[in-house]
XYZ file of N, CA and C in Angstrom:
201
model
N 0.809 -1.201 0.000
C 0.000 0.000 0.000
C 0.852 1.264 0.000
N 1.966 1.325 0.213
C 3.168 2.211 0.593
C 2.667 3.031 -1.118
N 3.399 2.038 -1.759
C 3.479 2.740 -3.291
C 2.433 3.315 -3.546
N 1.154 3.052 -3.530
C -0.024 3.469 -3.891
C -0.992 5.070 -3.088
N 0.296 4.950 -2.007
C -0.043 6.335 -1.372
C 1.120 7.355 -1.624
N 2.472 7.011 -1.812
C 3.740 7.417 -2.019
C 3.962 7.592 -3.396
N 3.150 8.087 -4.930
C 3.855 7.504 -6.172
C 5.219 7.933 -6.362
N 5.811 8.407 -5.842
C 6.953 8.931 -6.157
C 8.090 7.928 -5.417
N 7.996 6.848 -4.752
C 8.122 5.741 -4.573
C 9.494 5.099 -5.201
N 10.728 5.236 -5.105
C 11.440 4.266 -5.872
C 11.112 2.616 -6.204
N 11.242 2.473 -7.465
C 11.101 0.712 -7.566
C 12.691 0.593 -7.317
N 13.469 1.665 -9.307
C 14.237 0.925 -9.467
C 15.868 1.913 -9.816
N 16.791 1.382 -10.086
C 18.032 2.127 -9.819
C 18.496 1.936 -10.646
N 18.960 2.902 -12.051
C 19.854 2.690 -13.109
C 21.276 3.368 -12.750
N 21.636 2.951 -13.163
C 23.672 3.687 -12.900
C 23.993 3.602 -14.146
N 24.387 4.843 -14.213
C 24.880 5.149 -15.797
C 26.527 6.028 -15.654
N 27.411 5.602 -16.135
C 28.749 6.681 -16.034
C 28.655 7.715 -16.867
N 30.100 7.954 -17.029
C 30.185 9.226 -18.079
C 31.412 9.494 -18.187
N 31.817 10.293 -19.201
C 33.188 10.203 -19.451
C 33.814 11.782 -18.689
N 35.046 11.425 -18.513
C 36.121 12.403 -17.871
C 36.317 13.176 -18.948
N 36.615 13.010 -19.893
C 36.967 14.331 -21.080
C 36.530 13.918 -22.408
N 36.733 15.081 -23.114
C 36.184 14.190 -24.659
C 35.181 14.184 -24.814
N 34.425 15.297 -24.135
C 32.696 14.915 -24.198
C 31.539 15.365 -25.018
N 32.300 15.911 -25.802
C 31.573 16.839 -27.298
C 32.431 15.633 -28.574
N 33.112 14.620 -28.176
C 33.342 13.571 -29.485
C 32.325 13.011 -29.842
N 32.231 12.917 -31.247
C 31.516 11.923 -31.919
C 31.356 10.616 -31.190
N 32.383 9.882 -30.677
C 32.572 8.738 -30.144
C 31.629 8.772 -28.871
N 31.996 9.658 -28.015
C 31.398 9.798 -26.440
C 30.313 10.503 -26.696
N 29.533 10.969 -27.222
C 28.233 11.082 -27.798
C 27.292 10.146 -28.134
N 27.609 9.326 -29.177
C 27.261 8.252 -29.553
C 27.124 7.254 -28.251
N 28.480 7.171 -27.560
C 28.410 6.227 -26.200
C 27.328 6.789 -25.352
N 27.174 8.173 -24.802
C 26.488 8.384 -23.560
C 24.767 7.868 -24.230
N 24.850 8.171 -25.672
C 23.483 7.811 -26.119
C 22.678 6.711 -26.296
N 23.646 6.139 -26.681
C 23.473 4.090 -26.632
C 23.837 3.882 -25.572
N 24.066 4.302 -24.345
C 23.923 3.936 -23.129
C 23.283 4.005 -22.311
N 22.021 5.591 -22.470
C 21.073 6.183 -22.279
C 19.649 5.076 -23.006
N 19.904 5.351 -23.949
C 19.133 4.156 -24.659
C 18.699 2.887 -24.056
N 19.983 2.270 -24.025
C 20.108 1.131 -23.379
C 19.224 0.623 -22.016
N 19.910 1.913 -21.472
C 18.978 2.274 -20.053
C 17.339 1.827 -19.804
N 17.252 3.189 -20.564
C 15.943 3.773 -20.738
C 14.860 3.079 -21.624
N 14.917 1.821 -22.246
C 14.181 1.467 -23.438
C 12.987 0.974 -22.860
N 13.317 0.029 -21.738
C 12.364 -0.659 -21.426
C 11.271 0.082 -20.395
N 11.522 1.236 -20.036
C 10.835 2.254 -19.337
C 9.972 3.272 -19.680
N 8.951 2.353 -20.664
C 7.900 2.699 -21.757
C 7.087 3.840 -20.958
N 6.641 3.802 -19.736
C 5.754 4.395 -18.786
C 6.063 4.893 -17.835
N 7.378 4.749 -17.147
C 7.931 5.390 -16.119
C 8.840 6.570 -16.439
N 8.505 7.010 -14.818
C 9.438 8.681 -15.148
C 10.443 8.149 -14.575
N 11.053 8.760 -15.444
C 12.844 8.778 -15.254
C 13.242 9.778 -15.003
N 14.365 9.912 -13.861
C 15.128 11.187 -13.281
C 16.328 10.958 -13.709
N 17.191 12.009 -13.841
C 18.411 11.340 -14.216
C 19.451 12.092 -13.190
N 18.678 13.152 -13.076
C 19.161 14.103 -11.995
C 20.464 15.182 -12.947
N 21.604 15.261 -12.469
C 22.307 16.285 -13.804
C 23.519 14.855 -13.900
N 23.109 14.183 -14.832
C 23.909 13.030 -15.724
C 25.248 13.587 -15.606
N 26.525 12.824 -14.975
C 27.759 13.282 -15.364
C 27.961 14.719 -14.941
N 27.614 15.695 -14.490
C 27.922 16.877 -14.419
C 28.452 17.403 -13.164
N 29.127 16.205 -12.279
C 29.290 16.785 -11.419
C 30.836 16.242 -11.133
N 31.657 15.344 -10.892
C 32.932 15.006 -10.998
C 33.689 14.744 -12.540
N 32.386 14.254 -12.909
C 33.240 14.176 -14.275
C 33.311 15.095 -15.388
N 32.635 16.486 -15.013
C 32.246 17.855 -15.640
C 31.867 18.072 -16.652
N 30.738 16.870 -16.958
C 30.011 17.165 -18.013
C 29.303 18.747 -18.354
N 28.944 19.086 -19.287
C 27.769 19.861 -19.582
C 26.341 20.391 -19.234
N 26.015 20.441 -18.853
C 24.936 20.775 -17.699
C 23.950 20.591 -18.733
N 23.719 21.764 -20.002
C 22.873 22.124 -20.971
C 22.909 20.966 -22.211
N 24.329 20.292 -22.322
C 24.605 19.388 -23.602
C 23.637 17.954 -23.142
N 23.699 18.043 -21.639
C 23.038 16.687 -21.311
C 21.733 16.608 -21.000
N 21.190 18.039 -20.599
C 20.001 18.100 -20.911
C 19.064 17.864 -22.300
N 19.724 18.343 -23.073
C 19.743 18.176 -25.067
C 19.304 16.420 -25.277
């Protein structure tokens, strides 16, 4: 009954990395995206947070990863 009064409720926990530099390459673009993908496919109906992806030790883009 928890969930059904709580929706905001965690089920489930994705972990996704990110790269240290290089983060406007073709290559690491392509990666964070097919990894995002990957992630995210089967999560036809659920909200997904991602919170700010990479942007905090590994100094991603704040705005590129929002995109």
């Amino acid at each position: 009954h928890y969930h059904e009064q709580n929706p905001t409720y965690i089920q489930d926990i994705l972990v996704l990395d990110a790269c240290y530099s290089g983060h406007f390459t073709r290559n690491n673009i392509n990666r964070d995206l097919g990894k995002a993908w990957a992630a995210f496919k089967k999560s036809k109906d659920e909200i997904i947070v991602t919170g700010k992806w990479g942007c905090g030790v590994f100094g991603e883009d704040l705005i590129f990863k929002f995109l």
